[in-house]
XYZ file of C-alpha atoms in Angstrom:
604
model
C 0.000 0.000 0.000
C 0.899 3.278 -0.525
C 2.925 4.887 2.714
C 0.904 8.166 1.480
C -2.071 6.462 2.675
C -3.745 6.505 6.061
C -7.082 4.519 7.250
C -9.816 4.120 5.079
C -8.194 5.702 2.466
C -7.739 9.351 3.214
C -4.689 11.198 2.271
C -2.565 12.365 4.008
C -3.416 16.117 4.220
C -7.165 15.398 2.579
C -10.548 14.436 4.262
C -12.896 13.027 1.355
C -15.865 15.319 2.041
C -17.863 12.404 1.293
C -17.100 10.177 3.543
C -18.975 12.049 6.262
C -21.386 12.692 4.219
C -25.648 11.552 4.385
C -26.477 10.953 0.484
C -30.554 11.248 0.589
C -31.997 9.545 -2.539
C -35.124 11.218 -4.600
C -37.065 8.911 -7.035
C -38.366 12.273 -8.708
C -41.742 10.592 -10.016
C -43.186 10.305 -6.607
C -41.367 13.129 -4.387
C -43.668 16.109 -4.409
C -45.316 16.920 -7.350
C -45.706 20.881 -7.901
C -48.264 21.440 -11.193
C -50.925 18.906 -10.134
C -50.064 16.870 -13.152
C -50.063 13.924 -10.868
C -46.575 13.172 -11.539
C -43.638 14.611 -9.049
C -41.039 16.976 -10.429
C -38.079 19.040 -9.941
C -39.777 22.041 -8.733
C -41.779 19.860 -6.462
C -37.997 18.868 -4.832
C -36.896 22.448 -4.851
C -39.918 23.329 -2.959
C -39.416 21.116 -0.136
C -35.035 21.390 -0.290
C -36.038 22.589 3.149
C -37.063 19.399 4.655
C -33.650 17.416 3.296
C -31.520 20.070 4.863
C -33.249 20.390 8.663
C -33.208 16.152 8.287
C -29.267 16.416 8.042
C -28.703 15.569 4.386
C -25.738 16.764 2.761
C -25.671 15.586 -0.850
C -29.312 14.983 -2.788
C -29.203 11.913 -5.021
C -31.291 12.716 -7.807
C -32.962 9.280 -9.832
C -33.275 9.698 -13.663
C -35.463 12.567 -14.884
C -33.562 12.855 -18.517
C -35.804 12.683 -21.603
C -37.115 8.928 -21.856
C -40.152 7.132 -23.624
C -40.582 5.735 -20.076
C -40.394 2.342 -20.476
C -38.278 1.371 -17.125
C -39.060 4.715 -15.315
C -36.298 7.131 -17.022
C -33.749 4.499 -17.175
C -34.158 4.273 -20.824
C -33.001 7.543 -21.718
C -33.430 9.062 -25.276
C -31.528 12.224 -24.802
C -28.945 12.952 -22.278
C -29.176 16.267 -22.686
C -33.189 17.167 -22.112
C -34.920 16.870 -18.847
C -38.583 14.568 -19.595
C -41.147 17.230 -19.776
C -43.475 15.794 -16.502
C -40.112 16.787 -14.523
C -39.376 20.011 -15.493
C -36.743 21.472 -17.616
C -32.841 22.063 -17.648
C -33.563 25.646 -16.276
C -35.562 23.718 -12.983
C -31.850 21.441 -12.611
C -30.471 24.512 -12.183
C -32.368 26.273 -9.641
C -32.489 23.032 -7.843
C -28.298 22.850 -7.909
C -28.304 26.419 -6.605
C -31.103 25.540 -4.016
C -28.526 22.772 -2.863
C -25.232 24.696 -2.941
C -26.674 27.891 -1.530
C -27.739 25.397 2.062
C -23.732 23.748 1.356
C -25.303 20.737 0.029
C -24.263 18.432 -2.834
C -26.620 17.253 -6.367
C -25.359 14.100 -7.783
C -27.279 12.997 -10.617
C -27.938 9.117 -12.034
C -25.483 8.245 -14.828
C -26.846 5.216 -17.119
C -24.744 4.498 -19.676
C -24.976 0.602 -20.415
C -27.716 1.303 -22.502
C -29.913 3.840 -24.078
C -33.603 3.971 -24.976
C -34.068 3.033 -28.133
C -35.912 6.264 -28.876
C -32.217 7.308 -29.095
C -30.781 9.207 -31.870
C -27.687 7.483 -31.249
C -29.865 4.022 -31.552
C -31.648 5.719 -34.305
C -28.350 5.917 -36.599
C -26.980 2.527 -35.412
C -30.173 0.441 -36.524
C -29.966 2.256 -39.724
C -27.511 0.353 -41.961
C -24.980 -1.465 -41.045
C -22.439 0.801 -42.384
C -23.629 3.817 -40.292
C -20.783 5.786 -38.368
C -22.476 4.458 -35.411
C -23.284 0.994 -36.070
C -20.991 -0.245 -32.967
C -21.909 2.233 -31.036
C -24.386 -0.845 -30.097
C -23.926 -4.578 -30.298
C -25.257 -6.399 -33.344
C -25.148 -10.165 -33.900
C -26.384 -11.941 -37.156
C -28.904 -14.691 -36.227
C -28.142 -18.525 -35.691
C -29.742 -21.178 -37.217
C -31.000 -24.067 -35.845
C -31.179 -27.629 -37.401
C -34.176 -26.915 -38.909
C -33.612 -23.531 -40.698
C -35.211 -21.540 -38.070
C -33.727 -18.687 -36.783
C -32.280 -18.479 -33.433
C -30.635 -15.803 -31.316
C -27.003 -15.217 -31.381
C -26.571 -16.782 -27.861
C -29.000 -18.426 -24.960
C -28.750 -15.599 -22.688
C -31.506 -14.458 -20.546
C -31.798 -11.157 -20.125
C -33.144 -9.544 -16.422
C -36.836 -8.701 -17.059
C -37.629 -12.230 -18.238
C -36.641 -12.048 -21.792
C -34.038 -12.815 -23.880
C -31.364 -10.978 -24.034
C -31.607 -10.232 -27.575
C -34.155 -8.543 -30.134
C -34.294 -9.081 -34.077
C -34.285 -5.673 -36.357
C -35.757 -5.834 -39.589
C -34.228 -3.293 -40.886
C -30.218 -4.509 -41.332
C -31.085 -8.428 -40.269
C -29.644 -8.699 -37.259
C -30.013 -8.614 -33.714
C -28.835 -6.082 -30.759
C -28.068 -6.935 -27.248
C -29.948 -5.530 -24.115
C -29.299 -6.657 -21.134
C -32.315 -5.321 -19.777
C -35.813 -4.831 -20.972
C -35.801 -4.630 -25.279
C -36.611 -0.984 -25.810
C -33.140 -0.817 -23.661
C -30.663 -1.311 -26.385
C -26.845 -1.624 -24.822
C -24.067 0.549 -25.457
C -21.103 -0.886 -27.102
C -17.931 0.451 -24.449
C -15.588 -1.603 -27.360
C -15.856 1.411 -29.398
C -13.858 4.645 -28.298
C -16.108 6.754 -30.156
C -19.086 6.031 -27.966
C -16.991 6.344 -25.041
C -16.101 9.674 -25.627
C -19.305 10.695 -26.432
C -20.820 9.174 -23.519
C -18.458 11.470 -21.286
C -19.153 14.496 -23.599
C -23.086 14.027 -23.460
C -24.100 12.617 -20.695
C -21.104 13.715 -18.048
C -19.126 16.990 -18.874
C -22.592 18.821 -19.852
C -24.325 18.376 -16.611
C -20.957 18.521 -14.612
C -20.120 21.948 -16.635
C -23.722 23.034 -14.837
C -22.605 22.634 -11.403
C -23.906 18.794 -10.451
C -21.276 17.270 -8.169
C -21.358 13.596 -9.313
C -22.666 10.468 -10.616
C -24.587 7.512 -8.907
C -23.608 5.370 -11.733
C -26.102 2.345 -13.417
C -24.821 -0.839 -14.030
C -21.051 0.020 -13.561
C -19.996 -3.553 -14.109
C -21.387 -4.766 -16.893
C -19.907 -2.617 -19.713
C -17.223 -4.606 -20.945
C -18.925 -8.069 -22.255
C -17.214 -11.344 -23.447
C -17.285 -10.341 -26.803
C -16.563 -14.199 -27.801
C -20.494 -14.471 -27.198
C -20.555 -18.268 -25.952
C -23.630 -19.799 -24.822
C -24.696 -19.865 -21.210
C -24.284 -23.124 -19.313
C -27.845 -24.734 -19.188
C -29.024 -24.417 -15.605
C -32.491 -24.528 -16.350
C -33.302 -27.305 -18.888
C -36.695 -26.385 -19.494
C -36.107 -22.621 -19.867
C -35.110 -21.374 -23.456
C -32.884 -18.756 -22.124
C -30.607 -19.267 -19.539
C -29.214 -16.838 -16.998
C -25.301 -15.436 -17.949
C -24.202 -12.892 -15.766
C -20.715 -14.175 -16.238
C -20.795 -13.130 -20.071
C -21.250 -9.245 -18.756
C -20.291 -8.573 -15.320
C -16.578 -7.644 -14.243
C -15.853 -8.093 -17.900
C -12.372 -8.395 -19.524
C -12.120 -4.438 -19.585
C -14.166 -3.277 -17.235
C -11.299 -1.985 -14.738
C -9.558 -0.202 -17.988
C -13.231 1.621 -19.086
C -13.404 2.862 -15.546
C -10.315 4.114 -14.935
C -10.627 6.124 -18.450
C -13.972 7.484 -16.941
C -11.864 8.427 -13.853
C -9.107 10.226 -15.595
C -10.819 11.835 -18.139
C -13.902 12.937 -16.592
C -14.740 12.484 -12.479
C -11.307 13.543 -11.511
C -10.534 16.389 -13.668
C -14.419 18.070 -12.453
C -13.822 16.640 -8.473
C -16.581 15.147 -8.905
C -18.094 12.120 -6.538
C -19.000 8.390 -8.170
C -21.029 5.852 -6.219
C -20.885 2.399 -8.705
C -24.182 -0.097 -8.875
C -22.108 -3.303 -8.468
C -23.772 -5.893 -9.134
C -23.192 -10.267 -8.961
C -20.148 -9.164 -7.284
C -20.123 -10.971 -4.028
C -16.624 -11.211 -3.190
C -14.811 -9.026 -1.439
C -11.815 -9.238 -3.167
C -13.961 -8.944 -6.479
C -14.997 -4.953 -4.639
C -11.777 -4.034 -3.828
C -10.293 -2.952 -7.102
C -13.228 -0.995 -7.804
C -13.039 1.101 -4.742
C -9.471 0.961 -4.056
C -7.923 4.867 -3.566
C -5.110 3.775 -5.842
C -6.974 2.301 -8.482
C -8.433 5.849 -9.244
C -11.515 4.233 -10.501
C -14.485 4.784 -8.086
C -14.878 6.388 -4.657
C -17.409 3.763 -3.396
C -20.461 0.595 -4.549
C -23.531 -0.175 -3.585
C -22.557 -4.044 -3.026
C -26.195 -5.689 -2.886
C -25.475 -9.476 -1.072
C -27.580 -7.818 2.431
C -29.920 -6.108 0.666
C -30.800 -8.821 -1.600
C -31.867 -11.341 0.967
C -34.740 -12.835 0.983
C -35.016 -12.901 -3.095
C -34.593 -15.875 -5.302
C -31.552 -15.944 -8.115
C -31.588 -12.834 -9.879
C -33.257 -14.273 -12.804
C -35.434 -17.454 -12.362
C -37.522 -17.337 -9.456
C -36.219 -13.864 -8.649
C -39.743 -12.411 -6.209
C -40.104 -15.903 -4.792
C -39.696 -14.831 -1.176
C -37.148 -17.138 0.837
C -37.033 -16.163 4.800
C -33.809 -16.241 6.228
C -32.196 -16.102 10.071
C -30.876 -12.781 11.582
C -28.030 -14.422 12.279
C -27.682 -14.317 7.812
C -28.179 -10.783 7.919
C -25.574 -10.294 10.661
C -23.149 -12.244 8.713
C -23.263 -10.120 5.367
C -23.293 -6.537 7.262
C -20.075 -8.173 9.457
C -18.590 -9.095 5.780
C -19.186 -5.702 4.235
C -18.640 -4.060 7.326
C -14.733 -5.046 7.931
C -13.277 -5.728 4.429
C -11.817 -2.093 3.607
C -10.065 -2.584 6.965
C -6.760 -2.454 6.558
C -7.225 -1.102 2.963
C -7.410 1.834 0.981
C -10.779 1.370 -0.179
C -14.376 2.285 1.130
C -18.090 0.986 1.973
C -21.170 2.672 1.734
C -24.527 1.861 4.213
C -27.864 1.330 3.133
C -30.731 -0.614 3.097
C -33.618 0.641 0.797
C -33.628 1.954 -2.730
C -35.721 2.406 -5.690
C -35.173 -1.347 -6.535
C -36.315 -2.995 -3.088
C -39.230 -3.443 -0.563
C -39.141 -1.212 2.593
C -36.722 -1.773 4.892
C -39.542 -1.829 7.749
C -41.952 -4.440 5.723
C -38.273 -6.950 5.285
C -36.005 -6.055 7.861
C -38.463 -4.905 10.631
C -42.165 -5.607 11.847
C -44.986 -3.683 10.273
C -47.540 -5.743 11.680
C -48.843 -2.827 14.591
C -48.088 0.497 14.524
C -46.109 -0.317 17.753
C -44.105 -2.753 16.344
C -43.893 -0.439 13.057
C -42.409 2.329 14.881
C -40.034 0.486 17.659
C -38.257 -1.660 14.601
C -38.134 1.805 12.264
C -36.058 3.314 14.998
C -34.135 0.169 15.642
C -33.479 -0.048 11.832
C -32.293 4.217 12.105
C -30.158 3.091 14.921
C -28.575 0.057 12.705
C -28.032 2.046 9.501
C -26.519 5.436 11.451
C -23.527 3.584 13.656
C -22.331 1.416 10.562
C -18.943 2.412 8.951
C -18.958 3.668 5.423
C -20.093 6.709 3.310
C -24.640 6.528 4.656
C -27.054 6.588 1.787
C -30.810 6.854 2.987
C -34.034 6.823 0.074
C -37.210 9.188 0.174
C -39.522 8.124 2.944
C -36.665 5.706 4.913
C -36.892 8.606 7.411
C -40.311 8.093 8.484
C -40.996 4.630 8.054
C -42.869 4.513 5.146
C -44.182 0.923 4.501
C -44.835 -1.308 1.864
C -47.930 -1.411 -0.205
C -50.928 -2.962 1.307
C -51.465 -6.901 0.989
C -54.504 -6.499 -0.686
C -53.396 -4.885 -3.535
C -53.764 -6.400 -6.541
C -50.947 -6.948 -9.367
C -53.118 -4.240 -11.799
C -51.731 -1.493 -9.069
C -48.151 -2.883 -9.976
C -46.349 -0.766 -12.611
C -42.731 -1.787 -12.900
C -41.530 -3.688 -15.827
C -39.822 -6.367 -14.020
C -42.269 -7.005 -11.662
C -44.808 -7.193 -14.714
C -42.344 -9.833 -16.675
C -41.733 -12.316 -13.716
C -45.704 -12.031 -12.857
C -46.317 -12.663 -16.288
C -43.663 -15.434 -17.048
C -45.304 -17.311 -13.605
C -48.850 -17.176 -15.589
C -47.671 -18.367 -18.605
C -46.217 -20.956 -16.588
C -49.992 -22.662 -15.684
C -48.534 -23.351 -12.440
C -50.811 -22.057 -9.851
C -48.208 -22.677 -7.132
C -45.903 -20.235 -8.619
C -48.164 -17.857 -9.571
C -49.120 -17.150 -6.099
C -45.504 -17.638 -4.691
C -44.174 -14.941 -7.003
C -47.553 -12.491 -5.988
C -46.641 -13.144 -2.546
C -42.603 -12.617 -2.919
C -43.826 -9.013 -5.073
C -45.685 -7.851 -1.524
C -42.609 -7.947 0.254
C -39.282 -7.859 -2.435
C -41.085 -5.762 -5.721
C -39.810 -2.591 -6.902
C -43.068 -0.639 -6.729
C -42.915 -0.367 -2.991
C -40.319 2.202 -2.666
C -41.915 3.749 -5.727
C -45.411 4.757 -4.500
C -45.788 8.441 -3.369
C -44.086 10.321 -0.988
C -46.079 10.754 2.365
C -46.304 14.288 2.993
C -49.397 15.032 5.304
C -52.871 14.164 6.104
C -54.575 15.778 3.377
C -56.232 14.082 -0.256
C -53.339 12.265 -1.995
C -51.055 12.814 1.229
C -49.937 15.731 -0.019
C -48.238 14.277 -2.401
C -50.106 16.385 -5.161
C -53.069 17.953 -5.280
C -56.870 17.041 -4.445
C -58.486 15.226 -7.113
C -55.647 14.307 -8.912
C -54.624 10.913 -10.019
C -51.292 10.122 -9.104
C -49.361 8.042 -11.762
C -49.316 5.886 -9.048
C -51.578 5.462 -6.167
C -50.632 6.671 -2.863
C -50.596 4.168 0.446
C -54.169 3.467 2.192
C -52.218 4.739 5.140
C -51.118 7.805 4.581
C -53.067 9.644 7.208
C -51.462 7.690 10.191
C -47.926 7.569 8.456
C -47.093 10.673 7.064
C -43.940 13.430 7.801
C -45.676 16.539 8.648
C -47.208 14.937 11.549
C -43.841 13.190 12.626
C -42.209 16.877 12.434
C -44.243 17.832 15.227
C -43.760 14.632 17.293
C -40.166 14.498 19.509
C -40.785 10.948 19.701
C -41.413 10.178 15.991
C -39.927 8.062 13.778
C -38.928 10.927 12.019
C -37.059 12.915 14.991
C -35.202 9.535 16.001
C -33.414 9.981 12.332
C -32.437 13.411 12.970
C -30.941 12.813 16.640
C -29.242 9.659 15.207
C -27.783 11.776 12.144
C -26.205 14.494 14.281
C -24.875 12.038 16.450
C -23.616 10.044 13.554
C -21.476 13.126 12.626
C -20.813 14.057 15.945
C -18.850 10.289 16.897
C -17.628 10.058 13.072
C -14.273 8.523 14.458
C -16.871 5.394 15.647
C -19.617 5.438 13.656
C -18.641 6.750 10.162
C -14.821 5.652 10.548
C -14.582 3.003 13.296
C -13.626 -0.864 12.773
C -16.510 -3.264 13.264
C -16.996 -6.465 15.629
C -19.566 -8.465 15.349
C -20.877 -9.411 19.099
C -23.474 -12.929 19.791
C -23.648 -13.624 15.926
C -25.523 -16.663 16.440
C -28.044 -15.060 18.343
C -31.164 -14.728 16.236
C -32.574 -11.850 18.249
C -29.952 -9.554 19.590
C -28.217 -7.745 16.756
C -24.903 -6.110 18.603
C -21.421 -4.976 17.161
C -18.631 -3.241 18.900
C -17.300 -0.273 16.904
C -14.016 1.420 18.060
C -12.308 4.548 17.297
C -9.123 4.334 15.060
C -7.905 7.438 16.268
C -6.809 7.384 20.093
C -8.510 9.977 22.162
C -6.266 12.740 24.334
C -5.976 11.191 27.599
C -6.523 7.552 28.682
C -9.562 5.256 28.550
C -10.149 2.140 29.768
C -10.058 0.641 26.492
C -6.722 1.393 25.819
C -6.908 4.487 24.810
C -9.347 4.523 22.011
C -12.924 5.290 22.388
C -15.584 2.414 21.684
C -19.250 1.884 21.225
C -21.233 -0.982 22.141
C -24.609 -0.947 19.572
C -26.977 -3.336 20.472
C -30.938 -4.324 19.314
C -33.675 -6.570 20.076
C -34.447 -7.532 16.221
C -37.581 -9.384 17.395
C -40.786 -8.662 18.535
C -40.176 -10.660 22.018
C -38.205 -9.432 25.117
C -34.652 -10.308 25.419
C -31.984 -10.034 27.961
C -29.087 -7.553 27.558
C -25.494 -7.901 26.956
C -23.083 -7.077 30.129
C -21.752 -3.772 28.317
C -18.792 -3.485 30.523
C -17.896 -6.933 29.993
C -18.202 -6.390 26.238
C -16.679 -3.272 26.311
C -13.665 -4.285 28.040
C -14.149 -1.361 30.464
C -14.347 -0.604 34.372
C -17.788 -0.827 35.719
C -19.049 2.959 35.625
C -17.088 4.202 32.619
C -19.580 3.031 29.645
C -22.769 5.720 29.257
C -26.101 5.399 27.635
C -25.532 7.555 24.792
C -28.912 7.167 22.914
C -31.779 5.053 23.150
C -34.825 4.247 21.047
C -36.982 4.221 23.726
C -38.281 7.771 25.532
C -36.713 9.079 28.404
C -40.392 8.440 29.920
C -40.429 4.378 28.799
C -36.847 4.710 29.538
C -37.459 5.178 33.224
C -40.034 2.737 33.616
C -38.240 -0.340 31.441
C -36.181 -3.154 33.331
C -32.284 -2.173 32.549
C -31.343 -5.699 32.370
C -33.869 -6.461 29.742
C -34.173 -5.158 26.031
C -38.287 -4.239 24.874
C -38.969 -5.799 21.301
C -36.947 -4.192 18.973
C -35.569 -1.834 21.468
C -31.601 -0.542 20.693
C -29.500 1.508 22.428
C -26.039 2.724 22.338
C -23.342 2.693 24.663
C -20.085 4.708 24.511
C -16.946 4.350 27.028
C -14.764 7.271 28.178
């Protein structure tokens, strides 16, 4: 390693800013909608800036809102360049980057550059003749033939909405690759030409207008085999079959990134968070996050977040249930492998892509149970060690849809393809299996409106509107204008935990991780300690610790001797927060946690 280096990666002489920092995702369809259109937009975010800012964000993660046909929610972009009309226009970006810098926050924005919408002009050229400048500015195959005559796909790869991974064109005779749904056509990184346009058109122009970074789609899965050899068949009776091999962590995948780095994040400062996916090895992470490397700052790495699903293509939203004691083992994995390193981690647990955390990781079964695991799951998420990402309505629990809805209130593509590949299926087994698995694992949960307040369509937009999509049954119980007026609310708990988070960054942002009872399947407890020795003596040697520990069930359960744990002198480890009131404080047995009760304790 580098002798230049300290912990964690941070030069000598240089703090990485965003480190510290609280990212705050906004899925810009359903954040606050300003025009009554029924759809949210940017003006709709500027208008409530507020609210992020007195929460304790510091950098706004803004989801797609580019000029797109729609198809996957803006992540089939047709122009770079535009902003899709229901969200505003370029002039709205701006105000809403000044509305961020002038409060000393951040706008990152989502960079998707695997693929286009094939509304593209770019697609446009490419599909018209094969001896277009931009033909491989996509991936064409000619067809296969089977015994038979027939034509056949250039390969047996399934693609991830239930599909094959390719699509004929009439127009040259040949098929293009998309790895996702087919209006989704896949940019070919091979071709240097593309690349720099990518960085000219979809980086340098919004980075030239202020933003401060990419969130960037599908980092690993630009450079493909481009030897295009079948999948191994792992599902006989499927005519596609699953090939994540053939695209992710690809031959030149390290060499594509590292040309984005040089010629375009470092050069503008600017901050890049990778979606890493089918990467579940540490030492697969490293390279990509690695300070020397100069490739990316930090991943989402998705093996905790994930559980629960089935593989990521057959089966995927056929719920499995799995032990605490699982989810203790990934967050201990991804908690301790930059140790020693010059790389970095980043914490979350909901996104536009998954349930909410409180419906999966916590009890939404009674409000009481609702709000005592919300705050236990705040707690959890706040003291971990890595850069914290939180998405739109994490902070007040929001929940996911009702039971009782129906798949016709279900709008997301994927969740539409693996319903619709279980009915063609017959099998009424599966059919319900994957409706169940959707109520708890499918995308549309984190996509249903923001809850705002108590009035029609939560606030959300206005009365009498139709939302694009419909807001939670709920909303009047569960909603963050009543929680800003509530001390005890779900809501408050993330702000207390967020200051604090910043205030014992040398623990909770910085700290090494311990894992504490990991076989338990109730108490979820890690020791995190200070890499930086306090002025003074303590009676841990010097360096300051924390003992976090949580009831993760809905059952009382007997707490951990901190001192013992601690390694400290009876007297010199504190309470420092709690989930519980002062008022149930008082009255609770010390010795004994409430159902998902946490609390933290810090020696001195």
């Amino acid at each position: 390693m580098d002798s230049k280096l300290l912990r964690n990666g941070d030069w000598v002489g240089k703090t990485a800013w965003w480190k510290d920092a609280v990212f705050y995702q906004v899925y810009p369809a359903s954040f606050k909608d300003s025009n009554g259109d029924g759809w949210g937009d940017i003006p709709g975010l500027v208008s409530e800036i507020d609210y992020l800012h007195n929460l304790g964000v510091d950098v706004v993660w803004l989801s797609p809102m580019f000029e797109s046909p729609q198809k996957d929610m803006g992540y089939d972009i047709s122009d770079y360049q535009a902003v899709f009309a229901s969200y505003g226009t370029i002039a709205d970006v701006d105000d809403l980057i000044k509305a961020c810098h002038d409060r000393g926050m951040k706008l990152i924005l989502d960079l998707v550059v695997n693929h286009t919408s094939d509304q593209h002009a770019w697609f446009g050229e490419s599909r018209s003749s094969k001896t277009n400048p931009k033909r491989d500015w996509y991936i064409w195959k000619p067809p296969r033939y089977d015994s038979a005559g027939n034509r056949m796909p250039p390969t047996n790869w399934r693609g991830y909405f239930a599909s094959s991974t390719w699509t004929w064109d009439e127009t040259t005779q040949e098929y293009y690759l998309h790895l996702y749904d087919t209006s989704q056509p896949d940019l070919n990184w091979e071709s240097a030409a593309c690349r720099a346009a990518i960085y000219d058109n979809a980086m340098r122009f919004w980075l030239d207008r202020g933003v401060d970074g990419f969130r960037i789609d599908t980092v690993n899965k630009y450079s493909k085999r481009t030897d295009f050899p079948n999948a191994p068949i792992t599902f006989p009776d499927a005519p596609h079959q699953p090939a994540p091999e053939m695209w992710c962590n690809g031959p030149r995948i390290h060499e594509f990134i590292r040309e984005m780095n040089t010629q375009v994040l470092t050069p503008y400062n600017a901050v890049s968070v990778g979606e890493l996916s089918n990467t579940p090895l540490p030492s697969q992470v490293l390279p990509y996050v690695s300070a020397a490397a100069h490739e990316l700052d930090m991943v989402f790495e998705f093996s905790m977040i994930r559980l629960g699903t089935g593989g990521a293509f057959q089966g995927k939203y056929i719920y499995s249930p799995f032990p605490l004691s699982e989810l203790k083992r990934h967050v201990a994995t991804w908690q301790t492998f930059i140790e020693g390193t010059d790389g970095w981690h980043t914490v979350f647990c909901e996104n536009h892509d998954n349930g909410r955390a409180v419906s999966r990781f916590g009890d939404d079964s009674t409000p009481e149970l609702w709000e005592a695991s919300a705050k236990a799951i705040a707690m959890w998420q706040t003291t971990l060690t890595g850069t914290l990402f939180l998405y739109q309505g994490q902070e007040i629990g929001m929940t996911n849809m009702p039971a009782d809805w129906g798949i016709g209130e279900y709008k997301d593509v994927e969740s539409l393809g693996f319903h619709a590949e279980a009915v063609a299926s017959g099998d009424e087994k599966r059919i319900q299996a994957t409706m169940d698995g959707l109520r708890i694992l499918g995308r549309d949960h984190a996509r249903i409106p923001f809850q705002w307040d108590s009035s029609p369509n939560a606030g959300f937009t206005s009365a009498g509107v139709v939302p694009w999509m419909r807001v939670h049954d709920g909303y009047k119980g569960l909603n963050a204008r009543d929680q800003l007026t509530e001390p005890r609310s779900v809501l408050a708990f993330y702000q207390r935990m967020l200051k604090l988070r910043k205030e014992y960054r040398d623990l909770f942002v910085h700290g090494t991780f311990e894992t504490v009872v990991p076989d338990d399947e109730a108490l979820f407890a890690y020791v995190k300690k200070s890499q930086t020795p306090l002025s003074g003596t303590t009676s841990a040697g010097g360096n300051r610790a924390a003992l976090v520990i949580m009831n993760f069930s809905k059952e009382p359960q007997r707490c951990l001797d901190v001192t013992s744990v601690l390694g400290c002198d009876e007297g010199t480890a504190r309470l420092l927060v709690c989930t519980l009131t002062e008022e149930d404080q008082n009255v609770s047995q010390r010795g004994m946690l409430r159902p998902w009760e946490g609390r933290v304790y810090v020696n001195f």
